[in-house]
PDB file of C-alpha atoms in Angstrom:
ATOM      1  CA  MET U   9      83.962 138.308  20.371  1.00  0.00           C
ATOM      2  CA  SER U  10      82.651 135.310  22.271  1.00  0.00           C
ATOM      3  CA  ASN U  11      83.036 135.116  25.708  1.00  0.00           C
ATOM      4  CA  GLU U  12      85.133 131.640  25.550  1.00  0.00           C
ATOM      5  CA  MET U  13      88.127 134.110  24.211  1.00  0.00           C
ATOM      6  CA  GLN U  14      88.153 136.892  27.096  1.00  0.00           C
ATOM      7  CA  ARG U  15      89.969 136.699  30.160  1.00  0.00           C
ATOM      8  CA  ALA U  16      89.301 138.000  33.041  1.00  0.00           C
ATOM      9  CA  ILE U  17      91.343 139.853  36.098  1.00  0.00           C
ATOM     10  CA  VAL U  18      89.114 139.233  39.875  1.00  0.00           C
ATOM     11  CA  THR U  19      90.780 139.922  42.484  1.00  0.00           C
ATOM     12  CA  GLY U  20      89.470 138.981  46.227  1.00  0.00           C
ATOM     13  CA  SER U  21      87.556 135.549  44.131  1.00  0.00           C
ATOM     14  CA  SER U  22      88.378 133.201  46.955  1.00  0.00           C
ATOM     15  CA  SER U  23      84.837 134.790  49.073  1.00  0.00           C
ATOM     16  CA  GLY U  24      82.011 136.349  49.102  1.00  0.00           C
ATOM     17  CA  ILE U  25      80.883 138.686  45.750  1.00  0.00           C
ATOM     18  CA  GLY U  26      84.471 138.376  43.645  1.00  0.00           C
ATOM     19  CA  LEU U  27      83.719 134.868  44.401  1.00  0.00           C
ATOM     20  CA  ALA U  28      80.147 134.918  43.345  1.00  0.00           C
ATOM     21  CA  ILE U  29      81.565 137.198  39.784  1.00  0.00           C
ATOM     22  CA  ALA U  30      84.621 135.210  39.273  1.00  0.00           C
ATOM     23  CA  GLU U  31      81.710 131.662  39.237  1.00  0.00           C
ATOM     24  CA  SER U  32      79.434 134.057  37.379  1.00  0.00           C
ATOM     25  CA  LEU U  33      82.182 134.602  34.645  1.00  0.00           C
ATOM     26  CA  LEU U  34      83.188 131.113  34.542  1.00  0.00           C
ATOM     27  CA  ALA U  35      79.248 130.132  33.562  1.00  0.00           C
ATOM     28  CA  GLN U  36      79.188 132.304  31.063  1.00  0.00           C
ATOM     29  CA  GLY U  37      82.826 130.988  29.099  1.00  0.00           C
ATOM     30  CA  TRP U  38      84.866 133.681  30.544  1.00  0.00           C
ATOM     31  CA  THR U  39      88.630 132.371  31.304  1.00  0.00           C
ATOM     32  CA  VAL U  40      89.208 133.929  35.210  1.00  0.00           C
ATOM     33  CA  SER U  41      92.150 134.485  36.888  1.00  0.00           C
ATOM     34  CA  GLY U  42      91.588 134.922  40.931  1.00  0.00           C
ATOM     35  CA  PHE U  43      93.979 137.118  42.727  1.00  0.00           C
ATOM     36  CA  ASP U  44      93.399 137.179  47.074  1.00  0.00           C
ATOM     37  CA  ILE U  45      94.957 135.894  49.963  1.00  0.00           C
ATOM     38  CA  ALA U  46      92.887 132.696  50.458  1.00  0.00           C
ATOM     39  CA  PRO U  47      92.875 129.903  48.556  1.00  0.00           C
ATOM     40  CA  ALA U  48      91.080 128.624  45.419  1.00  0.00           C
ATOM     41  CA  HIS U  49      87.660 127.895  46.347  1.00  0.00           C
ATOM     42  CA  ILE U  50      87.280 126.814  42.755  1.00  0.00           C
ATOM     43  CA  ASN U  51      87.673 124.086  41.286  1.00  0.00           C
ATOM     44  CA  HIS U  52      87.651 125.398  36.797  1.00  0.00           C
ATOM     45  CA  PRO U  53      89.242 123.849  33.974  1.00  0.00           C
ATOM     46  CA  SER U  54      88.978 128.028  33.266  1.00  0.00           C
ATOM     47  CA  TYR U  55      90.338 129.220  36.507  1.00  0.00           C
ATOM     48  CA  SER U  56      94.289 129.859  38.090  1.00  0.00           C
ATOM     49  CA  HIS U  57      94.454 130.835  41.159  1.00  0.00           C
ATOM     50  CA  VAL U  58      97.181 133.806  41.275  1.00  0.00           C
ATOM     51  CA  GLN U  59      97.619 133.187  46.054  1.00  0.00           C
ATOM     52  CA  LEU U  60      98.644 136.854  46.772  1.00  0.00           C
ATOM     53  CA  ASP U  61      98.238 139.583  49.368  1.00  0.00           C
ATOM     54  CA  LEU U  62      97.631 142.220  47.807  1.00  0.00           C
ATOM     55  CA  CYS U  63      99.386 144.736  50.102  1.00  0.00           C
ATOM     56  CA  ASP U  64     102.349 142.968  48.733  1.00  0.00           C
ATOM     57  CA  THR U  65     103.385 146.035  45.497  1.00  0.00           C
ATOM     58  CA  ALA U  66     105.851 143.887  44.752  1.00  0.00           C
ATOM     59  CA  ALA U  67     104.584 140.505  44.183  1.00  0.00           C
ATOM     60  CA  LEU U  68     101.010 142.614  42.784  1.00  0.00           C
ATOM     61  CA  ASP U  69     103.101 144.192  39.997  1.00  0.00           C
ATOM     62  CA  ALA U  70     105.156 141.198  39.396  1.00  0.00           C
ATOM     63  CA  ALA U  71     101.340 138.640  38.842  1.00  0.00           C
ATOM     64  CA  ALA U  72      99.405 141.793  37.050  1.00  0.00           C
ATOM     65  CA  ARG U  73     102.441 141.450  34.238  1.00  0.00           C
ATOM     66  CA  ALA U  74     102.861 137.942  33.852  1.00  0.00           C
ATOM     67  CA  GLU U  75      99.498 137.808  32.928  1.00  0.00           C
ATOM     68  CA  PRO U  76      98.378 137.190  29.422  1.00  0.00           C
ATOM     69  CA  THR U  77      95.830 140.154  28.257  1.00  0.00           C
ATOM     70  CA  ALA U  78      92.822 140.204  29.903  1.00  0.00           C
ATOM     71  CA  GLN U  79      88.776 141.544  28.728  1.00  0.00           C
ATOM     72  CA  ALA U  80      87.993 142.405  31.703  1.00  0.00           C
ATOM     73  CA  LEU U  81      89.350 143.006  35.647  1.00  0.00           C
ATOM     74  CA  VAL U  82      86.916 143.788  38.378  1.00  0.00           C
ATOM     75  CA  HIS U  83      88.330 144.236  42.303  1.00  0.00           C
ATOM     76  CA  ALA U  84      86.162 143.477  44.780  1.00  0.00           C
ATOM     77  CA  ALA U  85      88.320 143.001  47.635  1.00  0.00           C
ATOM     78  CA  GLY U  86      87.255 144.786  50.097  1.00  0.00           C
ATOM     79  CA  VAL U  87      88.214 144.648  54.087  1.00  0.00           C
ATOM     80  CA  LEU U  88      85.766 146.972  56.707  1.00  0.00           C
ATOM     81  CA  ARG U  89      87.058 148.436  59.801  1.00  0.00           C
ATOM     82  CA  VAL U  90      84.730 150.239  62.219  1.00  0.00           C
ATOM     83  CA  ALA U  91      85.473 153.113  65.039  1.00  0.00           C
ATOM     84  CA  PRO U  92      84.086 155.965  65.472  1.00  0.00           C
ATOM     85  CA  LEU U  93      86.041 159.380  65.776  1.00  0.00           C
ATOM     86  CA  GLY U  94      88.547 159.043  69.481  1.00  0.00           C
ATOM     87  CA  GLN U  95      88.971 155.504  68.770  1.00  0.00           C
ATOM     88  CA  LEU U  96      89.979 156.112  64.428  1.00  0.00           C
ATOM     89  CA  GLN U  97      93.343 153.648  64.245  1.00  0.00           C
ATOM     90  CA  ALA U  98      96.281 154.505  61.050  1.00  0.00           C
ATOM     91  CA  ALA U  99      96.619 150.910  60.896  1.00  0.00           C
ATOM     92  CA  ASP U 100      93.259 150.029  59.794  1.00  0.00           C
ATOM     93  CA  ALA U 101      92.824 153.199  57.036  1.00  0.00           C
ATOM     94  CA  ALA U 102      96.233 152.571  55.904  1.00  0.00           C
ATOM     95  CA  LEU U 103      95.549 148.810  55.690  1.00  0.00           C
ATOM     96  CA  MET U 104      91.659 149.628  53.505  1.00  0.00           C
ATOM     97  CA  TRP U 105      93.335 151.672  51.322  1.00  0.00           C
ATOM     98  CA  GLN U 106      95.889 149.669  50.218  1.00  0.00           C
ATOM     99  CA  ILE U 107      93.907 147.192  49.204  1.00  0.00           C
ATOM    100  CA  HIS U 108      90.998 148.965  47.810  1.00  0.00           C
ATOM    101  CA  VAL U 109      93.314 152.115  46.658  1.00  0.00           C
ATOM    102  CA  ASN U 110      96.882 150.987  46.237  1.00  0.00           C
ATOM    103  CA  ALA U 111      95.432 147.639  45.147  1.00  0.00           C
ATOM    104  CA  LEU U 112      93.979 148.390  42.545  1.00  0.00           C
ATOM    105  CA  SER U 113      95.613 150.789  40.338  1.00  0.00           C
ATOM    106  CA  ASN U 114      98.503 148.669  40.800  1.00  0.00           C
ATOM    107  CA  ILE U 115      97.162 145.919  38.963  1.00  0.00           C
ATOM    108  CA  ALA U 116      95.122 148.631  36.572  1.00  0.00           C
ATOM    109  CA  ASN U 117      98.304 151.126  35.813  1.00  0.00           C
ATOM    110  CA  ILE U 118      99.818 147.193  33.830  1.00  0.00           C
ATOM    111  CA  VAL U 119      96.570 145.813  32.459  1.00  0.00           C
ATOM    112  CA  VAL U 120      94.256 148.839  31.534  1.00  0.00           C
ATOM    113  CA  PRO U 121      97.159 150.507  28.850  1.00  0.00           C
ATOM    114  CA  ARG U 122      97.125 147.030  27.021  1.00  0.00           C
ATOM    115  CA  MET U 123      93.113 147.688  27.084  1.00  0.00           C
ATOM    116  CA  ALA U 124      93.644 150.248  25.663  1.00  0.00           C
ATOM    117  CA  SER U 125      96.235 148.702  23.262  1.00  0.00           C
ATOM    118  CA  ALA U 126      93.516 146.532  22.248  1.00  0.00           C
ATOM    119  CA  GLY U 127      91.072 148.675  21.669  1.00  0.00           C
ATOM    120  CA  MET U 128      88.556 147.148  24.111  1.00  0.00           C
ATOM    121  CA  GLY U 129      88.517 146.235  27.530  1.00  0.00           C
ATOM    122  CA  ARG U 130      86.042 146.130  30.880  1.00  0.00           C
ATOM    123  CA  VAL U 131      86.715 148.012  33.713  1.00  0.00           C
ATOM    124  CA  VAL U 132      84.719 147.217  37.245  1.00  0.00           C
ATOM    125  CA  ILE U 133      84.950 147.886  40.353  1.00  0.00           C
ATOM    126  CA  VAL U 134      83.186 147.070  44.143  1.00  0.00           C
ATOM    127  CA  GLY U 135      82.557 149.364  45.544  1.00  0.00           C
ATOM    128  CA  SER U 136      79.820 150.858  48.186  1.00  0.00           C
ATOM    129  CA  ARG U 137      77.047 152.961  49.974  1.00  0.00           C
ATOM    130  CA  VAL U 138      78.516 153.903  52.649  1.00  0.00           C
ATOM    131  CA  ALA U 139      81.114 155.925  50.539  1.00  0.00           C
ATOM    132  CA  ARG U 140      78.377 158.467  50.222  1.00  0.00           C
ATOM    133  CA  GLY U 141      79.225 158.596  54.173  1.00  0.00           C
ATOM    134  CA  PHE U 142      78.309 156.279  57.718  1.00  0.00           C
ATOM    135  CA  ALA U 143      78.576 156.990  60.938  1.00  0.00           C
ATOM    136  CA  GLY U 144      81.818 155.552  62.749  1.00  0.00           C
ATOM    137  CA  ARG U 145      82.824 153.828  59.170  1.00  0.00           C
ATOM    138  CA  SER U 146      84.378 157.899  57.567  1.00  0.00           C
ATOM    139  CA  GLN U 147      88.075 155.907  57.200  1.00  0.00           C
ATOM    140  CA  TYR U 148      85.633 153.096  55.466  1.00  0.00           C
ATOM    141  CA  ALA U 149      83.967 155.449  52.707  1.00  0.00           C
ATOM    142  CA  ALA U 150      86.642 158.300  52.115  1.00  0.00           C
ATOM    143  CA  THR U 151      88.613 154.800  50.324  1.00  0.00           C
ATOM    144  CA  LYS U 152      85.197 154.135  48.834  1.00  0.00           C
ATOM    145  CA  ALA U 153      84.391 157.793  47.272  1.00  0.00           C
ATOM    146  CA  ALA U 154      87.756 157.034  46.330  1.00  0.00           C
ATOM    147  CA  LEU U 155      87.178 154.025  43.943  1.00  0.00           C
ATOM    148  CA  ILE U 156      84.851 156.686  42.395  1.00  0.00           C
ATOM    149  CA  SER U 157      87.049 159.339  40.921  1.00  0.00           C
ATOM    150  CA  LEU U 158      89.546 156.631  39.701  1.00  0.00           C
ATOM    151  CA  ALA U 159      86.927 155.165  38.488  1.00  0.00           C
ATOM    152  CA  ARG U 160      85.544 158.714  36.516  1.00  0.00           C
ATOM    153  CA  SER U 161      89.205 159.874  35.732  1.00  0.00           C
ATOM    154  CA  TRP U 162      90.785 156.204  34.081  1.00  0.00           C
ATOM    155  CA  ALA U 163      86.675 156.535  32.135  1.00  0.00           C
ATOM    156  CA  ALA U 164      88.405 159.816  31.154  1.00  0.00           C
ATOM    157  CA  GLU U 165      90.990 158.838  29.183  1.00  0.00           C
ATOM    158  CA  VAL U 166      90.621 155.501  27.541  1.00  0.00           C
ATOM    159  CA  VAL U 167      86.975 156.494  26.417  1.00  0.00           C
ATOM    160  CA  ALA U 168      87.712 156.832  23.167  1.00  0.00           C
ATOM    161  CA  LYS U 169      89.791 153.945  23.455  1.00  0.00           C
ATOM    162  CA  GLY U 170      87.028 150.807  22.950  1.00  0.00           C
ATOM    163  CA  VAL U 171      87.023 150.964  27.290  1.00  0.00           C
ATOM    164  CA  THR U 172      84.597 151.828  30.131  1.00  0.00           C
ATOM    165  CA  VAL U 173      85.146 151.718  33.670  1.00  0.00           C
ATOM    166  CA  ASN U 174      82.650 152.130  36.317  1.00  0.00           C
ATOM    167  CA  VAL U 175      81.372 151.214  39.043  1.00  0.00           C
ATOM    168  CA  VAL U 176      78.869 149.091  41.095  1.00  0.00           C
ATOM    169  CA  SER U 177      78.057 149.752  44.758  1.00  0.00           C
ATOM    170  CA  PRO U 178      76.577 147.606  46.757  1.00  0.00           C
ATOM    171  CA  ALA U 179      74.399 148.518  49.878  1.00  0.00           C
ATOM    172  CA  ALA U 180      74.372 145.532  52.879  1.00  0.00           C
ATOM    173  CA  THR U 181      75.317 142.320  51.096  1.00  0.00           C
ATOM    174  CA  GLN U 182      74.916 139.058  52.744  1.00  0.00           C
ATOM    175  CA  THR U 183      78.527 138.315  52.869  1.00  0.00           C
ATOM    176  CA  ALA U 184      80.978 136.652  55.402  1.00  0.00           C
ATOM    177  CA  MET U 185      82.220 140.037  55.908  1.00  0.00           C
ATOM    178  CA  LEU U 186      79.404 139.915  58.243  1.00  0.00           C
ATOM    179  CA  ASP U 187      79.840 137.972  60.571  1.00  0.00           C
ATOM    180  CA  ASP U 188      83.661 139.838  60.756  1.00  0.00           C
ATOM    181  CA  PRO U 189      84.740 141.037  64.210  1.00  0.00           C
ATOM    182  CA  ALA U 190      86.272 144.084  63.653  1.00  0.00           C
ATOM    183  CA  ARG U 191      82.465 145.035  62.840  1.00  0.00           C
ATOM    184  CA  LYS U 192      80.468 143.532  65.740  1.00  0.00           C
ATOM    185  CA  THR U 193      79.811 147.577  67.309  1.00  0.00           C
ATOM    186  CA  ALA U 194      78.172 148.774  63.776  1.00  0.00           C
ATOM    187  CA  ALA U 195      75.333 145.801  63.130  1.00  0.00           C
ATOM    188  CA  PRO U 196      74.586 146.290  58.893  1.00  0.00           C
ATOM    189  CA  ARG U 197      71.754 148.691  58.065  1.00  0.00           C
ATOM    190  CA  LEU U 198      68.407 146.587  56.702  1.00  0.00           C
ATOM    191  CA  PRO U 199      68.060 147.435  53.423  1.00  0.00           C
ATOM    192  CA  PRO U 200      64.447 149.030  52.847  1.00  0.00           C
ATOM    193  CA  MET U 201      62.820 145.688  50.486  1.00  0.00           C
ATOM    194  CA  GLY U 202      64.004 144.092  53.877  1.00  0.00           C
ATOM    195  CA  ARG U 203      66.620 141.514  53.025  1.00  0.00           C
ATOM    196  CA  LEU U 204      70.499 141.590  53.458  1.00  0.00           C
ATOM    197  CA  VAL U 205      71.768 142.169  48.792  1.00  0.00           C
ATOM    198  CA  GLN U 206      72.612 138.798  47.414  1.00  0.00           C
ATOM    199  CA  PRO U 207      76.207 138.753  46.295  1.00  0.00           C
ATOM    200  CA  ALA U 208      74.592 136.843  42.630  1.00  0.00           C
ATOM    201  CA  GLU U 209      72.584 139.388  41.684  1.00  0.00           C
ATOM    202  CA  ILE U 210      75.875 142.524  42.502  1.00  0.00           C
ATOM    203  CA  ALA U 211      77.225 139.405  40.085  1.00  0.00           C
ATOM    204  CA  SER U 212      74.365 139.557  37.435  1.00  0.00           C
ATOM    205  CA  LEU U 213      75.135 143.515  37.567  1.00  0.00           C
ATOM    206  CA  VAL U 214      78.791 143.179  36.959  1.00  0.00           C
ATOM    207  CA  SER U 215      78.692 140.526  34.267  1.00  0.00           C
ATOM    208  CA  TYR U 216      76.108 143.020  31.821  1.00  0.00           C
ATOM    209  CA  LEU U 217      78.975 145.848  32.416  1.00  0.00           C
ATOM    210  CA  LEU U 218      81.129 143.703  30.853  1.00  0.00           C
ATOM    211  CA  SER U 219      79.371 143.067  28.234  1.00  0.00           C
ATOM    212  CA  PRO U 220      79.168 144.333  24.448  1.00  0.00           C
ATOM    213  CA  ALA U 221      75.793 145.358  25.316  1.00  0.00           C
ATOM    214  CA  ALA U 222      77.148 147.821  27.754  1.00  0.00           C
ATOM    215  CA  ALA U 223      79.544 149.609  25.868  1.00  0.00           C
ATOM    216  CA  ALA U 224      78.636 153.245  26.260  1.00  0.00           C
ATOM    217  CA  ILE U 225      77.943 152.861  30.257  1.00  0.00           C
ATOM    218  CA  THR U 226      81.564 154.356  31.871  1.00  0.00           C
ATOM    219  CA  GLY U 227      81.990 156.358  34.670  1.00  0.00           C
ATOM    220  CA  GLN U 228      79.287 155.420  36.566  1.00  0.00           C
ATOM    221  CA  ASP U 229      78.789 154.824  39.789  1.00  0.00           C
ATOM    222  CA  ILE U 230      75.387 152.395  40.384  1.00  0.00           C
ATOM    223  CA  GLN U 231      73.935 151.519  43.512  1.00  0.00           C
ATOM    224  CA  ILE U 232      71.799 147.986  43.924  1.00  0.00           C
ATOM    225  CA  CYS U 233      70.329 149.419  46.981  1.00  0.00           C
ATOM    226  CA  GLY U 234      67.611 148.041  47.584  1.00  0.00           C
ATOM    227  CA  GLY U 235      65.925 150.751  48.034  1.00  0.00           C
ATOM    228  CA  SER U 236      68.649 152.532  50.544  1.00  0.00           C
ATOM    229  CA  SER U 237      68.292 155.666  47.729  1.00  0.00           C
ATOM    230  CA  LEU U 238      64.353 156.448  47.879  1.00  0.00           C
ATOM    231  CA  LEU U 239      65.656 157.059  52.029  1.00  0.00           C
ATOM    232  CA  THR U 240      68.418 159.865  51.131  1.00  0.00           C
TER     233      THR U 240
END
């Protein structure tokens, strides 16, 4: 099937990694539906934007059900809140869990069974190297670690139905999240390669995982770490 016949849903499509992924897919001939709380930052005839709060479960379910059958789901929406023990906030944990885990689960619960019924589909989830644990980011790490378990569980469910589910976990990436005041006390750790990962590099791997060539890759957590994995 050519890319011109394929549709992808991309969350977090208005900025950072999600924006880079959506633009990359459009350049390859995909039709893309972007889900984001922010207005659209893409003007393309094959792009449609659904502006909604991913924490609004009812609105999210309605939007997912209204979408035509998609061949790919990419969950790139994310938020970071940092705090050490003694300063953890339940509201921060709830926000990150809702955006990273619950929003993905709500969309996947609707669109992945459609993929399985059609006999083909791809799910790529943007995780984080922090899922392995990082001082001061325990709540964030917990939500990102949960994504790996979701991916492996879903992959096992649909592996015989032509659907793959994988996680792409970047190290520190050059996005607007680095300037978020909520993380002012936790500077990013520069990878050993000496620079931050670029969103386009993540988008390139995601594009490959959505391609027919990646049909045998499923249930994996793939690191884009700039050498960080060499140290741990």
